[in-house]
PDB file of C-alpha atoms and ligand atoms in Angstrom:
ATOM      1  CA  MET A 179      65.853   1.771 -15.038  1.00 87.00           C
ATOM      2  CA  ALA A 180      62.783   3.532 -16.326  1.00 90.00           C
ATOM      3  CA  ARG A 181      59.605   1.537 -16.480  1.00 97.00           C
ATOM      4  CA  ILE A 182      58.192   2.195 -19.876  1.00 98.00           C
ATOM      5  CA  LEU A 183      54.804   0.848 -20.822  1.00 98.00           C
ATOM      6  CA  LYS A 184      53.899   1.412 -24.472  1.00 98.00           C
ATOM      7  CA  VAL A 185      50.163   1.706 -24.583  1.00 99.00           C
ATOM      8  CA  ALA A 186      47.588   2.388 -27.359  1.00 99.00           C
ATOM      9  CA  ALA A 187      44.207   3.903 -27.345  1.00 99.00           C
ATOM     10  CA  ALA A 188      42.250   1.745 -29.885  1.00 99.00           C
ATOM     11  CA  GLN A 189      39.464   4.257 -30.740  1.00 99.00           C
ATOM     12  CA  MET A 190      36.368   2.841 -32.532  1.00 99.00           C
ATOM     13  CA  GLY A 191      34.218   4.605 -35.091  1.00 99.00           C
ATOM     14  CA  PRO A 192      30.450   4.028 -34.872  1.00 98.00           C
ATOM     15  CA  VAL A 193      28.886   0.632 -34.222  1.00 99.00           C
ATOM     16  CA  HIS A 194      25.434   0.588 -35.758  1.00 98.00           C
ATOM     17  CA  LEU A 195      22.346  -1.360 -34.567  1.00 98.00           C
ATOM     18  CA  ALA A 196      22.857  -3.750 -37.550  1.00 98.00           C
ATOM     19  CA  ASP A 197      26.406  -4.479 -36.796  1.00 98.00           C
ATOM     20  CA  ASP A 198      26.771  -7.783 -35.186  1.00 97.00           C
ATOM     21  CA  ARG A 199      29.408  -8.782 -32.763  1.00 98.00           C
ATOM     22  CA  GLY A 200      31.240 -10.823 -35.274  1.00 98.00           C
ATOM     23  CA  ARG A 201      31.764  -7.815 -37.428  1.00 98.00           C
ATOM     24  CA  VAL A 202      32.708  -5.738 -34.383  1.00 98.00           C
ATOM     25  CA  VAL A 203      35.195  -8.145 -33.085  1.00 98.00           C
ATOM     26  CA  GLN A 204      36.935  -8.244 -36.661  1.00 98.00           C
ATOM     27  CA  ARG A 205      37.306  -4.464 -36.137  1.00 99.00           C
ATOM     28  CA  LEU A 206      38.753  -4.934 -32.662  1.00 99.00           C
ATOM     29  CA  LEU A 207      41.250  -7.543 -34.057  1.00 98.00           C
ATOM     30  CA  ALA A 208      42.363  -5.025 -36.700  1.00 99.00           C
ATOM     31  CA  LEU A 209      42.982  -2.447 -34.044  1.00 99.00           C
ATOM     32  CA  LEU A 210      44.634  -4.907 -31.947  1.00 98.00           C
ATOM     33  CA  ARG A 211      47.095  -5.915 -34.544  1.00 98.00           C
ATOM     34  CA  GLU A 212      47.751  -2.184 -35.583  1.00 98.00           C
ATOM     35  CA  ALA A 213      48.440  -1.395 -31.951  1.00 98.00           C
ATOM     36  CA  HIS A 214      50.836  -4.353 -31.836  1.00 98.00           C
ATOM     37  CA  ALA A 215      52.651  -3.063 -34.791  1.00 98.00           C
ATOM     38  CA  THR A 216      53.315   0.251 -32.859  1.00 98.00           C
ATOM     39  CA  GLY A 217      55.034  -1.932 -30.209  1.00 98.00           C
ATOM     40  CA  ALA A 218      52.152  -1.497 -27.736  1.00 98.00           C
ATOM     41  CA  ARG A 219      51.804  -4.023 -24.934  1.00 98.00           C
ATOM     42  CA  LEU A 220      48.585  -2.760 -23.461  1.00 99.00           C
ATOM     43  CA  VAL A 221      45.459  -1.760 -25.620  1.00 99.00           C
ATOM     44  CA  VAL A 222      42.410   0.223 -24.350  1.00 99.00           C
ATOM     45  CA  PHE A 223      39.159  -0.404 -26.165  1.00 99.00           C
ATOM     46  CA  PRO A 224      36.059   1.864 -25.697  1.00 99.00           C
ATOM     47  CA  GLU A 225      33.176   1.413 -23.195  1.00 99.00           C
ATOM     48  CA  LEU A 226      30.454  -0.901 -24.444  1.00 99.00           C
ATOM     49  CA  ALA A 227      32.630  -1.678 -27.403  1.00 99.00           C
ATOM     50  CA  LEU A 228      30.706  -4.777 -28.745  1.00 98.00           C
ATOM     51  CA  THR A 229      27.500  -3.035 -29.484  1.00 98.00           C
ATOM     52  CA  THR A 230      25.928   0.283 -30.314  1.00 98.00           C
ATOM     53  CA  PHE A 231      25.367   2.733 -27.414  1.00 98.00           C
ATOM     54  CA  PHE A 232      21.948   1.193 -26.740  1.00 98.00           C
ATOM     55  CA  PRO A 233      21.121   3.389 -23.610  1.00 98.00           C
ATOM     56  CA  ARG A 234      20.045   6.091 -26.299  1.00 98.00           C
ATOM     57  CA  TYR A 235      17.009   3.877 -27.052  1.00 98.00           C
ATOM     58  CA  TRP A 236      13.764   3.585 -25.069  1.00 98.00           C
ATOM     59  CA  MET A 237      13.130  -0.151 -24.660  1.00 98.00           C
ATOM     60  CA  GLU A 238      10.579  -1.969 -22.334  1.00 98.00           C
ATOM     61  CA  ASP A 239      11.048  -5.506 -23.362  1.00 98.00           C
ATOM     62  CA  GLN A 240      13.756  -6.984 -21.105  1.00 98.00           C
ATOM     63  CA  ALA A 241      14.469  -9.649 -23.665  1.00 98.00           C
ATOM     64  CA  GLU A 242      15.298  -7.043 -26.124  1.00 98.00           C
ATOM     65  CA  ILE A 243      17.483  -5.098 -23.760  1.00 98.00           C
ATOM     66  CA  ASP A 244      19.231  -8.167 -22.912  1.00 98.00           C
ATOM     67  CA  THR A 245      20.367  -8.797 -26.440  1.00 98.00           C
ATOM     68  CA  PHE A 246      22.976  -6.083 -25.758  1.00 98.00           C
ATOM     69  CA  PHE A 247      24.392  -7.947 -22.790  1.00 98.00           C
ATOM     70  CA  GLU A 248      27.098 -10.531 -22.464  1.00 98.00           C
ATOM     71  CA  ARG A 249      26.425 -13.504 -20.275  1.00 98.00           C
ATOM     72  CA  GLU A 250      29.923 -14.685 -20.010  1.00 98.00           C
ATOM     73  CA  MET A 251      33.331 -13.317 -20.956  1.00 98.00           C
ATOM     74  CA  PRO A 252      35.065 -14.484 -23.071  1.00 98.00           C
ATOM     75  CA  ASN A 253      32.385 -16.051 -25.165  1.00 98.00           C
ATOM     76  CA  ALA A 254      32.030 -17.295 -28.569  1.00 98.00           C
ATOM     77  CA  ALA A 255      32.067 -13.849 -30.097  1.00 98.00           C
ATOM     78  CA  THR A 256      34.910 -12.435 -28.174  1.00 98.00           C
ATOM     79  CA  ARG A 257      37.049 -15.637 -27.802  1.00 98.00           C
ATOM     80  CA  PRO A 258      39.047 -14.659 -31.144  1.00 98.00           C
ATOM     81  CA  LEU A 259      40.037 -11.323 -29.573  1.00 98.00           C
ATOM     82  CA  PHE A 260      41.318 -13.058 -26.374  1.00 98.00           C
ATOM     83  CA  ASP A 261      43.277 -15.656 -28.449  1.00 98.00           C
ATOM     84  CA  GLU A 262      44.901 -13.204 -30.790  1.00 98.00           C
ATOM     85  CA  ALA A 263      45.849 -10.808 -27.857  1.00 98.00           C
ATOM     86  CA  ARG A 264      47.423 -13.813 -26.030  1.00 98.00           C
ATOM     87  CA  ARG A 265      49.256 -14.941 -29.347  1.00 98.00           C
ATOM     88  CA  LEU A 266      50.641 -11.359 -29.698  1.00 98.00           C
ATOM     89  CA  GLY A 267      51.441 -11.103 -26.054  1.00 98.00           C
ATOM     90  CA  ILE A 268      49.152  -7.982 -25.539  1.00 98.00           C
ATOM     91  CA  GLY A 269      47.032  -7.029 -22.535  1.00 98.00           C
ATOM     92  CA  PHE A 270      43.781  -5.017 -23.066  1.00 99.00           C
ATOM     93  CA  TYR A 271      40.944  -3.202 -21.445  1.00 99.00           C
ATOM     94  CA  LEU A 272      37.395  -4.028 -22.904  1.00 99.00           C
ATOM     95  CA  GLY A 273      34.197  -2.389 -22.108  1.00 99.00           C
ATOM     96  CA  TYR A 274      31.062  -4.338 -22.533  1.00 99.00           C
ATOM     97  CA  ALA A 275      27.476  -4.746 -20.984  1.00 99.00           C
ATOM     98  CA  GLU A 276      27.562  -7.547 -18.270  1.00 99.00           C
ATOM     99  CA  LEU A 277      24.682  -9.659 -17.290  1.00 98.00           C
ATOM    100  CA  ALA A 278      25.380 -11.456 -14.037  1.00 98.00           C
ATOM    101  CA  ALA A 279      23.696 -13.658 -11.587  1.00 97.00           C
ATOM    102  CA  GLU A 280      24.621 -12.619  -8.027  1.00 96.00           C
ATOM    103  CA  ALA A 281      23.212 -14.088  -4.884  1.00 94.00           C
ATOM    104  CA  GLY A 282      20.319 -15.669  -6.752  1.00 96.00           C
ATOM    105  CA  ARG A 283      19.478 -12.241  -8.554  1.00 98.00           C
ATOM    106  CA  THR A 284      20.163 -11.009 -12.050  1.00 98.00           C
ATOM    107  CA  ARG A 285      22.293  -8.004 -12.246  1.00 98.00           C
ATOM    108  CA  ARG A 286      23.325  -5.800 -15.167  1.00 98.00           C
ATOM    109  CA  TYR A 287      26.412  -3.795 -15.211  1.00 99.00           C
ATOM    110  CA  ASN A 288      28.296  -1.398 -17.447  1.00 99.00           C
ATOM    111  CA  THR A 289      31.554  -3.165 -17.174  1.00 99.00           C
ATOM    112  CA  ALA A 290      35.217  -3.139 -18.169  1.00 99.00           C
ATOM    113  CA  ILE A 291      37.804  -5.864 -17.755  1.00 99.00           C
ATOM    114  CA  LEU A 292      41.652  -5.934 -17.618  1.00 99.00           C
ATOM    115  CA  VAL A 293      43.073  -8.861 -19.483  1.00 98.00           C
ATOM    116  CA  ALA A 294      46.660  -9.884 -19.039  1.00 98.00           C
ATOM    117  CA  PRO A 295      48.994 -10.676 -22.056  1.00 98.00           C
ATOM    118  CA  ASP A 296      48.445 -14.337 -21.072  1.00 97.00           C
ATOM    119  CA  GLY A 297      44.630 -13.989 -21.656  1.00 97.00           C
ATOM    120  CA  ARG A 298      43.643 -14.032 -17.895  1.00 98.00           C
ATOM    121  CA  ILE A 299      41.002 -11.573 -16.759  1.00 98.00           C
ATOM    122  CA  ILE A 300      43.033  -9.937 -13.796  1.00 98.00           C
ATOM    123  CA  GLY A 301      40.709  -6.987 -13.118  1.00 98.00           C
ATOM    124  CA  ARG A 302      36.887  -5.919 -13.449  1.00 99.00           C
ATOM    125  CA  TYR A 303      35.291  -2.718 -12.941  1.00 99.00           C
ATOM    126  CA  ARG A 304      31.531  -2.022 -12.988  1.00 99.00           C
ATOM    127  CA  LYS A 305      30.751   1.549 -13.652  1.00 99.00           C
ATOM    128  CA  ILE A 306      29.512   3.506 -10.640  1.00 99.00           C
ATOM    129  CA  HIS A 307      28.715   6.988 -11.896  1.00 98.00           C
ATOM    130  CA  LEU A 308      25.705   6.207 -14.185  1.00 98.00           C
ATOM    131  CA  PRO A 309      24.676   9.531 -15.938  1.00 98.00           C
ATOM    132  CA  GLY A 310      21.313  10.381 -17.601  1.00 97.00           C
ATOM    133  CA  HIS A 311      17.941   9.260 -16.400  1.00 97.00           C
ATOM    134  CA  ALA A 312      15.626   6.138 -15.815  1.00 98.00           C
ATOM    135  CA  GLU A 313      12.389   7.473 -17.114  1.00 98.00           C
ATOM    136  CA  HIS A 314      11.320   8.078 -20.798  1.00 98.00           C
ATOM    137  CA  LEU A 315      11.927  11.521 -22.152  1.00 97.00           C
ATOM    138  CA  PRO A 316       9.818  11.529 -25.303  1.00 96.00           C
ATOM    139  CA  LYS A 317      10.636  15.050 -26.181  1.00 95.00           C
ATOM    140  CA  ALA A 318      14.436  14.461 -26.109  1.00 96.00           C
ATOM    141  CA  PRO A 319      16.273  13.954 -29.374  1.00 96.00           C
ATOM    142  CA  PHE A 320      17.629  10.714 -27.930  1.00 97.00           C
ATOM    143  CA  GLN A 321      17.443   8.965 -24.482  1.00 98.00           C
ATOM    144  CA  HIS A 322      20.389   8.268 -21.958  1.00 98.00           C
ATOM    145  CA  LEU A 323      18.964   5.421 -19.946  1.00 98.00           C
ATOM    146  CA  GLU A 324      22.156   4.149 -18.224  1.00 98.00           C
ATOM    147  CA  LYS A 325      20.187   4.583 -14.949  1.00 98.00           C
ATOM    148  CA  ARG A 326      17.382   2.270 -16.272  1.00 98.00           C
ATOM    149  CA  TYR A 327      19.598  -0.380 -17.972  1.00 98.00           C
ATOM    150  CA  PHE A 328      22.367  -0.843 -15.517  1.00 98.00           C
ATOM    151  CA  ASP A 329      22.868  -1.353 -11.753  1.00 98.00           C
ATOM    152  CA  VAL A 330      25.380   0.760  -9.949  1.00 98.00           C
ATOM    153  CA  GLY A 331      28.697  -0.885  -9.784  1.00 98.00           C
ATOM    154  CA  ASN A 332      29.360  -2.764  -6.611  1.00 98.00           C
ATOM    155  CA  GLU A 333      33.047  -3.383  -6.699  1.00 98.00           C
ATOM    156  CA  GLY A 334      34.452   0.136  -6.077  1.00 98.00           C
ATOM    157  CA  PHE A 335      37.392   1.766  -7.669  1.00 98.00           C
ATOM    158  CA  LYS A 336      40.508  -0.673  -7.538  1.00 98.00           C
ATOM    159  CA  VAL A 337      44.092  -0.676  -8.581  1.00 99.00           C
ATOM    160  CA  TRP A 338      45.799  -3.670  -9.891  1.00 98.00           C
ATOM    161  CA  ARG A 339      49.572  -4.563  -9.927  1.00 98.00           C
ATOM    162  CA  ALA A 340      50.014  -5.515 -13.518  1.00 98.00           C
ATOM    163  CA  MET A 341      52.208  -4.805 -16.735  1.00 97.00           C
ATOM    164  CA  GLY A 342      54.985  -3.542 -14.312  1.00 97.00           C
ATOM    165  CA  GLY A 343      52.858  -0.801 -12.859  1.00 98.00           C
ATOM    166  CA  ASN A 344      49.706   0.105 -10.776  1.00 98.00           C
ATOM    167  CA  LEU A 345      46.746   0.189 -13.220  1.00 99.00           C
ATOM    168  CA  GLY A 346      43.313   1.490 -12.324  1.00 99.00           C
ATOM    169  CA  MET A 347      40.016   1.542 -14.419  1.00 99.00           C
ATOM    170  CA  CYS A 348      37.021   3.538 -14.795  1.00 99.00           C
ATOM    171  CA  ILE A 349      34.235   4.159 -17.482  1.00 99.00           C
ATOM    172  CA  CYS A 350      33.050   7.208 -19.170  1.00 98.00           C
ATOM    173  CA  ASN A 351      31.112   9.466 -16.764  1.00 98.00           C
ATOM    174  CA  ASP A 352      33.388   8.397 -13.919  1.00 99.00           C
ATOM    175  CA  ARG A 353      36.107  10.642 -15.475  1.00 98.00           C
ATOM    176  CA  ARG A 354      34.038  13.689 -14.611  1.00 98.00           C
ATOM    177  CA  TRP A 355      34.128  12.947 -10.920  1.00 98.00           C
ATOM    178  CA  PRO A 356      37.265  13.876  -8.978  1.00 98.00           C
ATOM    179  CA  GLU A 357      36.372  11.194  -6.435  1.00 98.00           C
ATOM    180  CA  THR A 358      37.007   8.447  -9.030  1.00 99.00           C
ATOM    181  CA  PHE A 359      40.764   9.482  -9.481  1.00 99.00           C
ATOM    182  CA  ARG A 360      41.357  10.356  -5.946  1.00 99.00           C
ATOM    183  CA  VAL A 361      40.223   6.890  -4.628  1.00 99.00           C
ATOM    184  CA  MET A 362      42.687   5.405  -7.167  1.00 99.00           C
ATOM    185  CA  GLY A 363      45.333   7.976  -6.336  1.00 99.00           C
ATOM    186  CA  LEU A 364      45.057   6.857  -2.844  1.00 99.00           C
ATOM    187  CA  GLN A 365      46.091   3.415  -4.082  1.00 99.00           C
ATOM    188  CA  ASP A 366      49.098   4.773  -5.862  1.00 98.00           C
ATOM    189  CA  VAL A 367      47.705   4.340  -9.264  1.00 99.00           C
ATOM    190  CA  GLU A 368      50.160   4.988 -12.134  1.00 99.00           C
ATOM    191  CA  MET A 369      47.817   4.751 -15.097  1.00 99.00           C
ATOM    192  CA  VAL A 370      43.982   4.893 -15.213  1.00 99.00           C
ATOM    193  CA  LEU A 371      42.503   3.160 -18.308  1.00 99.00           C
ATOM    194  CA  LEU A 372      38.861   4.213 -19.492  1.00 99.00           C
ATOM    195  CA  GLY A 373      36.561   3.989 -22.341  1.00 99.00           C
ATOM    196  CA  TYR A 374      33.706   6.322 -23.108  1.00 99.00           C
ATOM    197  CA  ASN A 375      30.708   6.947 -25.516  1.00 98.00           C
ATOM    198  CA  THR A 376      29.992  10.763 -25.266  1.00 98.00           C
ATOM    199  CA  PRO A 377      27.212  12.151 -27.303  1.00 98.00           C
ATOM    200  CA  THR A 378      27.973  15.474 -28.839  1.00 97.00           C
ATOM    201  CA  GLU A 379      24.742  16.969 -27.802  1.00 94.00           C
ATOM    202  CA  ASN A 380      23.701  17.631 -24.131  1.00 91.00           C
ATOM    203  CA  ILE A 381      19.958  16.533 -23.998  1.00 89.00           C
ATOM    204  CA  HIS A 382      19.508  18.122 -20.648  1.00 87.00           C
ATOM    205  CA  HIS A 383      20.634  21.783 -21.314  1.00 90.00           C
ATOM    206  CA  PRO A 384      21.700  23.509 -24.587  1.00 90.00           C
ATOM    207  CA  GLU A 385      25.424  24.245 -24.491  1.00 94.00           C
ATOM    208  CA  PRO A 386      28.055  25.233 -27.186  1.00 96.00           C
ATOM    209  CA  ALA A 387      29.257  22.075 -29.047  1.00 94.00           C
ATOM    210  CA  HIS A 388      32.978  22.935 -28.272  1.00 97.00           C
ATOM    211  CA  LEU A 389      32.345  22.335 -24.456  1.00 97.00           C
ATOM    212  CA  ARG A 390      31.965  18.611 -25.060  1.00 97.00           C
ATOM    213  CA  MET A 391      35.553  18.277 -26.053  1.00 98.00           C
ATOM    214  CA  PHE A 392      36.857  20.843 -23.511  1.00 98.00           C
ATOM    215  CA  HIS A 393      35.145  19.191 -20.550  1.00 98.00           C
ATOM    216  CA  HIS A 394      36.104  15.687 -21.737  1.00 98.00           C
ATOM    217  CA  LEU A 395      39.780  16.903 -21.652  1.00 98.00           C
ATOM    218  CA  VAL A 396      39.901  19.169 -18.883  1.00 98.00           C
ATOM    219  CA  THR A 397      38.587  16.733 -16.318  1.00 98.00           C
ATOM    220  CA  MET A 398      41.039  14.129 -17.223  1.00 99.00           C
ATOM    221  CA  GLN A 399      44.022  16.500 -17.491  1.00 99.00           C
ATOM    222  CA  ALA A 400      43.339  17.832 -14.096  1.00 99.00           C
ATOM    223  CA  ASN A 401      42.760  14.516 -12.416  1.00 98.00           C
ATOM    224  CA  ALA A 402      45.889  13.070 -14.049  1.00 99.00           C
ATOM    225  CA  TYR A 403      47.948  15.961 -12.601  1.00 99.00           C
ATOM    226  CA  GLN A 404      46.195  15.905  -9.249  1.00 99.00           C
ATOM    227  CA  ASN A 405      46.910  12.352  -8.796  1.00 99.00           C
ATOM    228  CA  GLY A 406      50.210  12.022 -10.568  1.00 99.00           C
ATOM    229  CA  THR A 407      48.907   9.394 -12.932  1.00 99.00           C
ATOM    230  CA  TRP A 408      48.711   8.589 -16.665  1.00 99.00           C
ATOM    231  CA  VAL A 409      45.261   8.410 -18.151  1.00 99.00           C
ATOM    232  CA  VAL A 410      44.391   6.425 -21.232  1.00 99.00           C
ATOM    233  CA  ALA A 411      40.863   7.308 -22.720  1.00 99.00           C
ATOM    234  CA  THR A 412      39.318   5.610 -25.726  1.00 99.00           C
ATOM    235  CA  ALA A 413      36.209   6.643 -27.523  1.00 99.00           C
ATOM    236  CA  LYS A 414      33.596   4.845 -29.538  1.00 98.00           C
ATOM    237  CA  ALA A 415      33.038   7.823 -31.754  1.00 98.00           C
ATOM    238  CA  GLY A 416      31.128   9.076 -34.833  1.00 98.00           C
ATOM    239  CA  ARG A 417      27.602   8.970 -35.923  1.00 98.00           C
ATOM    240  CA  GLU A 418      25.816   5.553 -34.792  1.00 98.00           C
ATOM    241  CA  ASP A 419      22.582   5.386 -36.793  1.00 98.00           C
ATOM    242  CA  GLY A 420      22.878   9.126 -37.011  1.00 98.00           C
ATOM    243  CA  PHE A 421      23.471   9.757 -33.269  1.00 98.00           C
ATOM    244  CA  ALA A 422      26.955  11.711 -32.977  1.00 98.00           C
ATOM    245  CA  MET A 423      29.432  10.863 -30.314  1.00 98.00           C
ATOM    246  CA  ILE A 424      32.809  12.770 -29.890  1.00 98.00           C
ATOM    247  CA  GLY A 425      36.181  11.464 -30.604  1.00 98.00           C
ATOM    248  CA  GLY A 426      39.145  12.755 -28.685  1.00 98.00           C
ATOM    249  CA  SER A 427      40.784   9.567 -27.594  1.00 99.00           C
ATOM    250  CA  CYS A 428      43.957  10.439 -25.911  1.00 99.00           C
ATOM    251  CA  ILE A 429      46.854   9.464 -23.715  1.00 99.00           C
ATOM    252  CA  ILE A 430      47.488  12.156 -20.942  1.00 99.00           C
ATOM    253  CA  ALA A 431      50.655  12.320 -18.872  1.00 99.00           C
ATOM    254  CA  PRO A 432      50.808  12.736 -14.980  1.00 99.00           C
ATOM    255  CA  THR A 433      51.842  16.263 -15.829  1.00 98.00           C
ATOM    256  CA  GLY A 434      48.511  16.822 -17.275  1.00 99.00           C
ATOM    257  CA  GLU A 435      49.775  17.248 -20.650  1.00 99.00           C
ATOM    258  CA  ILE A 436      48.211  15.428 -23.588  1.00 99.00           C
ATOM    259  CA  ALA A 437      50.928  13.048 -25.055  1.00 99.00           C
ATOM    260  CA  ALA A 438      48.833  11.691 -27.943  1.00 98.00           C
ATOM    261  CA  LYS A 439      45.391  12.280 -29.354  1.00 98.00           C
ATOM    262  CA  ALA A 440      43.190  10.851 -32.062  1.00 98.00           C
ATOM    263  CA  MET A 441      42.515  12.989 -35.123  1.00 98.00           C
ATOM    264  CA  THR A 442      39.419  11.286 -36.426  1.00 98.00           C
ATOM    265  CA  GLU A 443      35.944  10.007 -35.350  1.00 98.00           C
ATOM    266  CA  GLU A 444      36.805   6.557 -36.906  1.00 98.00           C
ATOM    267  CA  ASP A 445      38.679   3.337 -35.984  1.00 99.00           C
ATOM    268  CA  GLU A 446      41.994   4.797 -34.993  1.00 99.00           C
ATOM    269  CA  VAL A 447      44.996   3.867 -32.960  1.00 99.00           C
ATOM    270  CA  VAL A 448      47.158   6.376 -30.935  1.00 98.00           C
ATOM    271  CA  ALA A 449      50.018   5.009 -28.963  1.00 99.00           C
ATOM    272  CA  PHE A 450      52.681   6.397 -26.631  1.00 99.00           C
ATOM    273  CA  ALA A 451      55.656   5.105 -24.677  1.00 98.00           C
ATOM    274  CA  CYS A 452      54.634   5.961 -21.140  1.00 99.00           C
ATOM    275  CA  ASP A 453      57.270   6.322 -18.376  1.00 98.00           C
ATOM    276  CA  LEU A 454      55.369   4.939 -15.428  1.00 98.00           C
ATOM    277  CA  ASP A 455      57.927   6.793 -13.004  1.00 98.00           C
ATOM    278  CA  LEU A 456      57.058  10.199 -14.497  1.00 98.00           C
ATOM    279  CA  GLY A 457      54.394  10.885 -11.836  1.00 98.00           C
ATOM    280  CA  ALA A 458      56.695  10.021  -8.979  1.00 98.00           C
ATOM    281  CA  TYR A 459      58.035  13.591  -8.645  1.00 98.00           C
ATOM    282  CA  ILE A 460      54.572  14.911  -8.589  1.00 98.00           C
ATOM    283  CA  LYS A 461      53.440  12.352  -5.874  1.00 98.00           C
ATOM    284  CA  ARG A 462      56.675  13.306  -3.900  1.00 98.00           C
ATOM    285  CA  THR A 463      56.235  17.120  -4.174  1.00 98.00           C
ATOM    286  CA  VAL A 464      53.104  19.074  -4.967  1.00 98.00           C
ATOM    287  CA  PHE A 465      50.670  16.168  -4.460  1.00 98.00           C
ATOM    288  CA  ASN A 466      52.510  14.389  -1.676  1.00 98.00           C
ATOM    289  CA  PHE A 467      49.392  13.025  -0.026  1.00 99.00           C
ATOM    290  CA  ALA A 468      50.981  11.998   3.143  1.00 98.00           C
ATOM    291  CA  LYS A 469      52.615  15.329   3.690  1.00 98.00           C
ATOM    292  CA  HIS A 470      49.853  17.812   2.509  1.00 98.00           C
ATOM    293  CA  ARG A 471      46.318  16.261   2.775  1.00 98.00           C
ATOM    294  CA  ARG A 472      44.272  17.267   5.733  1.00 98.00           C
ATOM    295  CA  ILE A 473      41.565  14.624   5.819  1.00 98.00           C
ATOM    296  CA  GLU A 474      40.151  16.002   9.126  1.00 98.00           C
ATOM    297  CA  HIS A 475      38.642  18.698   6.987  1.00 98.00           C
ATOM    298  CA  TYR A 476      37.126  16.452   4.082  1.00 98.00           C
ATOM    299  CA  ARG A 477      34.360  14.904   6.051  1.00 98.00           C
ATOM    300  CA  LEU A 478      31.691  16.391   3.970  1.00 98.00           C
ATOM    301  CA  ILE A 479      32.982  14.530   0.876  1.00 98.00           C
ATOM    302  CA  THR A 480      31.851  11.071   2.174  1.00 98.00           C
ATOM    303  CA  GLU A 481      29.113  12.180   4.505  1.00 98.00           C
ATOM    304  CA  ARG A 482      27.008  14.539   2.247  1.00 98.00           C
ATOM    305  CA  THR A 483      25.621  13.561  -1.165  1.00 98.00           C
ATOM    306  CA  ALA A 484      23.915  16.672  -2.402  1.00 98.00           C
ATOM    307  CA  ALA A 485      25.097  20.274  -1.924  1.00 98.00           C
ATOM    308  CA  GLU A 486      23.460  22.169   1.026  1.00 97.00           C
ATOM    309  CA  PRO A 487      23.743  25.963   0.880  1.00 97.00           C
ATOM    310  CA  PRO A 488      24.704  27.977   4.046  1.00 96.00           C
ATOM    311  CA  GLY A 489      21.950  28.196   6.586  1.00 92.00           C
ATOM    312  CA  ALA A 490      19.970  25.345   5.004  1.00 80.00           C
ATOM    313  CA  GLY A 491      20.416  22.950   8.028  1.00 68.00           C
TER     314      GLY A 491
HETATM  315  N1  LIG B 503      28.400   9.352 -21.612  1.00 58.99           N
HETATM  316  C1  LIG B 503      28.536  10.670 -21.233  1.00 58.99           C
HETATM  317  C2  LIG B 503      29.862  10.980 -20.408  1.00 58.99           C
HETATM  318  O1  LIG B 503      29.818  11.338 -19.255  1.00 58.99           O
HETATM  319  C3  LIG B 503      27.573  12.654 -20.319  1.00 58.99           C
HETATM  320  C4  LIG B 503      27.400  11.261 -20.595  1.00 58.99           C
HETATM  321  C5  LIG B 503      28.091  13.591 -21.218  1.00 58.99           C
HETATM  322  C6  LIG B 503      27.214  13.226 -19.063  1.00 58.99           C
HETATM  323  C7  LIG B 503      28.326  14.882 -20.984  1.00 58.99           C
HETATM  324  C8  LIG B 503      27.287  14.555 -18.705  1.00 58.99           C
HETATM  325  C9  LIG B 503      27.901  15.542 -19.728  1.00 58.99           C
HETATM  326  O2  LIG B 503      30.846  11.242 -21.177  1.00 58.99           O
HETATM  327  C10 LIG B 503      28.512   8.168 -20.720  1.00 58.99           C
HETATM  328  N2  LIG B 503      28.295   7.087 -21.397  1.00 58.99           N
HETATM  329  O3  LIG B 503      28.736   8.292 -19.613  1.00 58.99           O
END
């Protein structure tokens, strides 16, 4: 019998600096209920869903920076979301800024959790590919300070058996790196969940606006196909205090095809009944890793960080 998992991408429109967590959670609850009405059993919320995308701002006061972080999860602000999801019997992915005490030190991560329909947190992912910069770029139209505000994730790319399938997680910039999906592909992932906040403008190099959406989609479509996995990608979109971010939340099949895609840059639910066995033929044929991969020729991938042109060594 086919393993069908109805999943929803619960896209959010902008969250402004003035929007407190209570107001945001009310929006998440409305999205959760709308997703439930579609029959979805799993809902994917965006990256850093509880606050505005604060890495766009230069801040030096750590106390101010830490106002964007959660010290525990669930907490008073998010408990209503956990309670309603459990009441409706829905699992969810939630992205947020995590402030943790580890080995006597304070650590700060760009984190996502996987919560089971019974409300248990069954998985946690801490963002590994942190884009942008750590220094202040005063001439830039906005900052992208993930390298300043977050530590690199220390728990790798894992896959969990949940909701009847093999579920993996990543966050935003991770989707641009093939290593992200291949490490999960080597764990037989069947559905990768991810949230993102992607500015419409590239502050590092002028490029045509259409490339933002093209690169967003092509990386996930390719990686879905090359690893025979579903991908559910959910945006926080629109203009946050005037700073624009792309929409394009979507559900991508293991064939690489887009099964469902958001139309707006507002709060919007898109859902699809995903056959978790659809990727099996791809993993059995064209991307049969055991039969076709030649790892003896891939050493550079884990031994070399930066590219070295011929004759450099
Ligand atoms: N945002 C962007 C992303 O990877 C970015 C940053 C955009 C990097 C475009 C490079 C090119 O979608 C986050 N939060 O990673």
